[in-house]
mmCIF file of C-alpha atoms in Angstrom:
data_model
loop_
_atom_site.group_PDB
_atom_site.id
_atom_site.type_symbol
_atom_site.label_atom_id
_atom_site.label_comp_id
_atom_site.label_asym_id
_atom_site.label_seq_id
_atom_site.Cartn_x
_atom_site.Cartn_y
_atom_site.Cartn_z
ATOM 1 C CA PHE A 1 -27.179 35.618 -4.208
ATOM 2 C CA PHE A 2 -26.772 38.094 -7.085
ATOM 3 C CA ASP A 3 -29.675 38.364 -9.487
ATOM 4 C CA ASP A 4 -27.554 38.448 -12.614
ATOM 5 C CA ALA A 5 -23.955 38.467 -13.799
ATOM 6 C CA ALA A 6 -23.990 42.277 -14.309
ATOM 7 C CA ALA A 7 -24.866 42.882 -10.654
ATOM 8 C CA ALA A 8 -22.139 40.457 -9.617
ATOM 9 C CA ALA A 9 -19.607 42.234 -11.837
ATOM 10 C CA ALA A 10 -20.611 45.608 -10.398
ATOM 11 C CA ALA A 11 -20.259 44.309 -6.848
ATOM 12 C CA SER A 12 -16.747 42.997 -7.402
ATOM 13 C CA PRO A 13 -15.009 43.907 -10.658
ATOM 14 C CA ALA A 14 -12.001 41.610 -10.029
ATOM 15 C CA SER A 15 -14.161 38.512 -9.723
ATOM 16 C CA ALA A 16 -15.836 39.188 -13.080
ATOM 17 C CA LYS A 17 -12.558 38.868 -14.956
ATOM 18 C CA ARG A 18 -11.234 35.655 -13.413
ATOM 19 C CA PRO A 19 -12.775 32.964 -11.246
ATOM 20 C CA SER A 20 -11.697 33.082 -7.601
ATOM 21 C CA ILE A 21 -10.746 29.397 -7.663
ATOM 22 C CA PRO A 22 -7.923 28.471 -10.035
ATOM 23 C CA PRO A 23 -9.040 26.134 -12.809
ATOM 24 C CA PRO A 24 -8.285 22.440 -12.250
ATOM 25 C CA SER A 25 -5.439 20.960 -14.238
ATOM 26 C CA VAL A 26 -6.065 18.401 -16.956
ATOM 27 C CA ALA A 27 -4.133 15.839 -14.947
ATOM 28 C CA ASP A 28 -6.898 15.974 -12.327
ATOM 29 C CA HIS A 29 -9.727 15.500 -14.838
ATOM 30 C CA ASP A 30 -10.442 13.788 -18.091
ATOM 31 C CA ALA A 31 -11.169 15.586 -21.380
ATOM 32 C CA GLU A 32 -14.930 15.536 -20.863
ATOM 33 C CA THR A 33 -14.640 17.214 -17.462
ATOM 34 C CA THR A 34 -12.421 19.908 -18.963
ATOM 35 C CA LYS A 35 -14.900 20.585 -21.767
ATOM 36 C CA ARG A 36 -17.694 20.885 -19.205
ATOM 37 C CA ALA A 37 -15.610 23.332 -17.162
ATOM 38 C CA VAL A 38 -15.056 25.536 -20.240
ATOM 39 C CA LEU A 39 -18.774 25.445 -21.042
ATOM 40 C CA ASP A 40 -19.582 26.363 -17.430
ATOM 41 C CA LEU A 41 -17.227 29.327 -17.663
ATOM 42 C CA SER A 42 -18.962 30.412 -20.876
ATOM 43 C CA ARG A 43 -22.366 30.129 -19.240
ATOM 44 C CA ASP A 44 -21.202 32.122 -16.219
ATOM 45 C CA GLY A 45 -20.387 35.115 -18.406
ATOM 46 C CA LEU A 46 -16.657 34.458 -18.632
ATOM 47 C CA ASP A 47 -16.720 33.580 -22.327
ATOM 48 C CA GLY A 48 -14.913 36.813 -23.093
ATOM 49 C CA ASP A 49 -11.933 35.580 -21.073
ATOM 50 C CA VAL A 50 -9.999 33.950 -23.897
ATOM 51 C CA ASP A 51 -6.970 33.268 -21.700
ATOM 52 C CA VAL A 52 -8.869 30.733 -19.562
ATOM 53 C CA LYS A 53 -10.206 28.900 -22.602
ATOM 54 C CA ALA A 54 -6.809 28.924 -24.261
ATOM 55 C CA ALA A 55 -5.174 27.524 -21.119
ATOM 56 C CA TYR A 56 -7.721 24.724 -20.931
ATOM 57 C CA ASN A 57 -7.327 23.937 -24.623
ATOM 58 C CA ALA A 58 -3.521 23.941 -24.343
ATOM 59 C CA GLU A 59 -3.587 21.631 -21.325
ATOM 60 C CA LEU A 60 -6.064 19.351 -23.069
ATOM 61 C CA ALA A 61 -3.927 19.147 -26.203
ATOM 62 C CA ALA A 62 -0.783 18.428 -24.146
ATOM 63 C CA GLU A 63 -2.538 15.646 -22.231
ATOM 64 C CA GLU A 64 -3.866 14.028 -25.415
ATOM 65 C CA ALA A 65 -0.410 14.154 -27.004
ATOM 66 C CA SER A 66 1.223 12.515 -23.966
ATOM 67 C CA MET A 67 -1.470 9.799 -23.900
ATOM 68 C CA LYS A 68 -0.920 9.046 -27.586
ATOM 69 C CA ALA A 69 2.864 8.877 -27.086
ATOM 70 C CA ALA A 70 2.447 6.496 -24.126
ATOM 71 C CA ALA A 71 0.074 4.269 -26.112
ATOM 72 C CA ALA A 72 2.495 4.148 -29.046
ATOM 73 C CA ALA A 73 5.395 3.228 -26.739
ATOM 74 C CA THR A 74 3.345 0.451 -25.154
ATOM 75 C CA ASP A 75 2.385 -0.930 -28.559
ATOM 76 C CA GLU A 76 6.015 -0.996 -29.650
ATOM 77 C CA LYS A 77 7.094 -2.891 -26.533
ATOM 78 C CA THR A 78 4.506 -5.646 -26.911
ATOM 79 C CA LYS A 79 4.921 -6.275 -30.623
ATOM 80 C CA THR A 80 7.647 -8.263 -32.297
ATOM 81 C CA PRO A 81 9.478 -6.635 -35.188
ATOM 82 C CA GLY A 82 7.644 -7.405 -38.414
ATOM 83 C CA ALA A 83 4.754 -8.994 -36.548
ATOM 84 C CA GLY A 84 1.032 -8.563 -37.082
ATOM 85 C CA ALA A 85 -1.366 -6.720 -34.806
ATOM 86 C CA VAL A 86 -1.335 -9.388 -32.081
ATOM 87 C CA PRO A 87 1.381 -9.117 -29.372
ATOM 88 C CA ARG A 88 3.545 -12.107 -28.465
ATOM 89 C CA GLY A 89 1.856 -14.330 -25.883
ATOM 90 C CA PHE A 90 -1.667 -13.200 -26.782
ATOM 91 C CA PHE A 91 -2.832 -16.800 -27.282
ATOM 92 C CA ASP A 92 -2.115 -19.584 -24.785
ATOM 93 C CA ASP A 93 -1.421 -22.008 -27.623
ATOM 94 C CA ALA A 94 2.025 -21.300 -29.100
ATOM 95 C CA ALA A 95 0.986 -22.437 -32.588
ATOM 96 C CA LYS A 96 -2.026 -20.108 -32.678
ATOM 97 C CA ASP A 97 0.111 -17.296 -31.297
ATOM 98 C CA ALA A 98 2.763 -17.725 -33.994
ATOM 99 C CA ARG A 99 0.134 -18.033 -36.732
ATOM 100 C CA ALA A 100 -1.601 -14.830 -35.601
ATOM 101 C CA ARG A 101 1.681 -12.925 -35.798
ATOM 102 C CA GLY A 102 2.544 -14.400 -39.189
ATOM 103 C CA GLU A 103 5.515 -16.423 -37.983
ATOM 104 C CA ALA A 104 6.241 -19.812 -39.462
ATOM 105 C CA ARG A 105 5.935 -22.653 -36.996
ATOM 106 C CA GLY A 106 7.943 -25.869 -36.994
ATOM 107 C CA LYS A 107 6.526 -29.371 -37.157
ATOM 108 C CA LYS A 108 3.393 -30.292 -35.242
ATOM 109 C CA LYS A 109 3.780 -32.162 -31.988
ATOM 110 C CA THR A 110 2.708 -35.754 -31.783
ATOM 111 C CA ALA A 111 0.081 -36.888 -29.319
ATOM 112 C CA GLU A 112 2.773 -38.548 -27.193
ATOM 113 C CA GLU A 113 4.802 -35.333 -26.988
ATOM 114 C CA THR A 114 1.725 -33.342 -26.075
ATOM 115 C CA MET A 115 0.774 -35.901 -23.426
ATOM 116 C CA ALA A 116 4.304 -35.879 -21.989
ATOM 117 C CA GLU A 117 4.227 -32.071 -21.700
ATOM 118 C CA PHE A 118 0.825 -32.235 -20.045
ATOM 119 C CA GLU A 119 1.930 -34.885 -17.547
ATOM 120 C CA ALA A 120 5.033 -32.868 -16.686
ATOM 121 C CA SER A 121 2.964 -29.737 -16.055
ATOM 122 C CA VAL A 122 0.443 -31.662 -13.958
ATOM 123 C CA ALA A 123 3.096 -33.554 -11.954
ATOM 124 C CA GLU A 124 4.021 -30.448 -9.971
ATOM 125 C CA ASP A 125 0.376 -29.756 -9.165
ATOM 126 C CA VAL A 126 -0.163 -33.353 -8.066
ATOM 127 C CA ASP A 127 2.886 -33.155 -5.786
ATOM 128 C CA GLU A 128 1.584 -29.932 -4.233
ATOM 129 C CA VAL A 129 -1.839 -31.490 -3.651
ATOM 130 C CA ASP A 130 -0.269 -34.598 -2.104
ATOM 131 C CA ASP A 131 1.861 -32.458 0.219
ATOM 132 C CA ARG A 132 -1.140 -30.347 1.196
ATOM 133 C CA GLU A 133 -3.256 -33.445 1.875
ATOM 134 C CA ALA A 134 -0.479 -34.932 4.044
ATOM 135 C CA GLU A 135 -0.238 -31.687 6.046
ATOM 136 C CA GLU A 136 -4.014 -31.563 6.463
ATOM 137 C CA ALA A 137 -4.102 -35.214 7.581
ATOM 138 C CA GLU A 138 -1.347 -34.527 10.119
ATOM 139 C CA GLU A 139 -3.169 -31.444 11.417
ATOM 140 C CA ALA A 140 -6.403 -33.440 11.656
ATOM 141 C CA ALA A 141 -4.623 -36.198 13.621
ATOM 142 C CA ILE A 142 -3.160 -33.642 16.034
ATOM 143 C CA GLU A 143 -6.574 -32.030 16.490
ATOM 144 C CA ARG A 144 -8.176 -35.437 17.081
ATOM 145 C CA ALA A 145 -5.504 -36.250 19.696
ATOM 146 C CA ARG A 146 -6.168 -32.948 21.456
ATOM 147 C CA GLU A 147 -9.910 -33.588 21.483
ATOM 148 C CA GLU A 148 -9.386 -37.116 22.844
ATOM 149 C CA ALA A 149 -7.059 -35.798 25.565
ATOM 150 C CA MET A 150 -9.641 -33.181 26.579
ATOM 151 C CA LEU A 151 -12.405 -35.813 26.611
ATOM 152 C CA TYR A 152 -10.211 -38.149 28.702
ATOM 153 C CA LYS A 153 -9.529 -35.317 31.202
ATOM 154 C CA GLU A 154 -13.242 -34.505 31.392
ATOM 155 C CA LYS A 155 -14.062 -38.173 32.066
ATOM 156 C CA LEU A 156 -11.374 -38.358 34.791
ATOM 157 C CA ASP A 157 -12.803 -35.234 36.408
ATOM 158 C CA GLU A 158 -16.292 -36.730 36.257
ATOM 159 C CA LEU A 159 -15.000 -39.989 37.762
ATOM 160 C CA ASP A 160 -13.354 -38.077 40.626
ATOM 161 C CA ARG A 161 -16.606 -36.201 41.242
ATOM 162 C CA LEU A 162 -18.571 -39.469 41.303
ATOM 163 C CA ARG A 163 -16.062 -41.062 43.704
ATOM 164 C CA GLU A 164 -16.290 -38.077 46.037
ATOM 165 C CA ALA A 165 -20.090 -38.221 45.840
ATOM 166 C CA ALA A 166 -20.025 -41.975 46.591
ATOM 167 C CA GLU A 167 -17.693 -41.445 49.569
ATOM 168 C CA ALA A 168 -19.896 -38.627 50.850
ATOM 169 C CA ALA A 169 -22.995 -40.837 50.478
ATOM 170 C CA LYS A 170 -21.242 -43.724 52.261
ATOM 171 C CA LYS A 171 -20.154 -41.410 55.085
ATOM 172 C CA GLN A 172 -23.694 -40.043 55.330
ATOM 173 C CA ARG A 173 -25.112 -43.588 55.518
ATOM 174 C CA GLU A 174 -22.595 -44.501 58.227
ATOM 175 C CA GLU A 175 -23.471 -41.363 60.193
ATOM 176 C CA ASN A 176 -27.180 -42.064 59.775
ATOM 177 C CA ALA A 177 -26.681 -45.680 60.885
ATOM 178 C CA ALA A 178 -24.624 -44.562 63.904
ATOM 179 C CA ALA A 179 -27.269 -41.985 64.835
ATOM 180 C CA ALA A 180 -30.017 -44.605 64.488
ATOM 181 C CA ALA A 181 -28.058 -47.057 66.658
ATOM 182 C CA ALA A 182 -27.519 -44.358 69.296
ATOM 183 C CA ARG A 183 -31.258 -43.605 69.333
ATOM 184 C CA ARG A 184 -32.100 -47.267 69.750
ATOM 185 C CA ALA A 185 -29.583 -47.620 72.534
ATOM 186 C CA ARG A 186 -31.071 -44.631 74.343
ATOM 187 C CA ALA A 187 -34.535 -45.941 73.780
ATOM 188 C CA THR A 188 -33.640 -49.301 75.316
ATOM 189 C CA ILE A 189 -31.919 -47.674 78.288
ATOM 190 C CA GLN A 190 -34.883 -45.573 79.129
#
């Protein structure tokens, strides 16, 4: 709401020296965000406040140094002593992995050895699939039995309803026949 920075400084001299909100730490932002914050401070007329810029620069330098140290520690953990640039286990194939790291590899495997390793690795998967299929077949059989039992109960209920309807119809016919016989008997008496 102030027209310029001078009017704002005149209105409140304490706010012209330092921002009212403390600057965010580097841990909360990346380097680009910090640079933008320093540029914003410069644009807002706080470029004379060297302490703010120095604090941002110090925090930025400390963060970059800690990131570099962490990256170096990670690199050292994944590499083998005397190895190339590729960490152990980078390639799925052990021969390619050893070659990439500059390690000598023993003799090549024969086709039979490779096939035996493959069959051994697949055997576990096949057993799991067989077990899963057996469980699914058992669950399907149980579900089918439940459905058949429900269908059987529904049919029994329908049969009972039909029997009751047949008995009611038979009783109605008997009552109608008795009523008709009574009318004929009255008609003949009169």
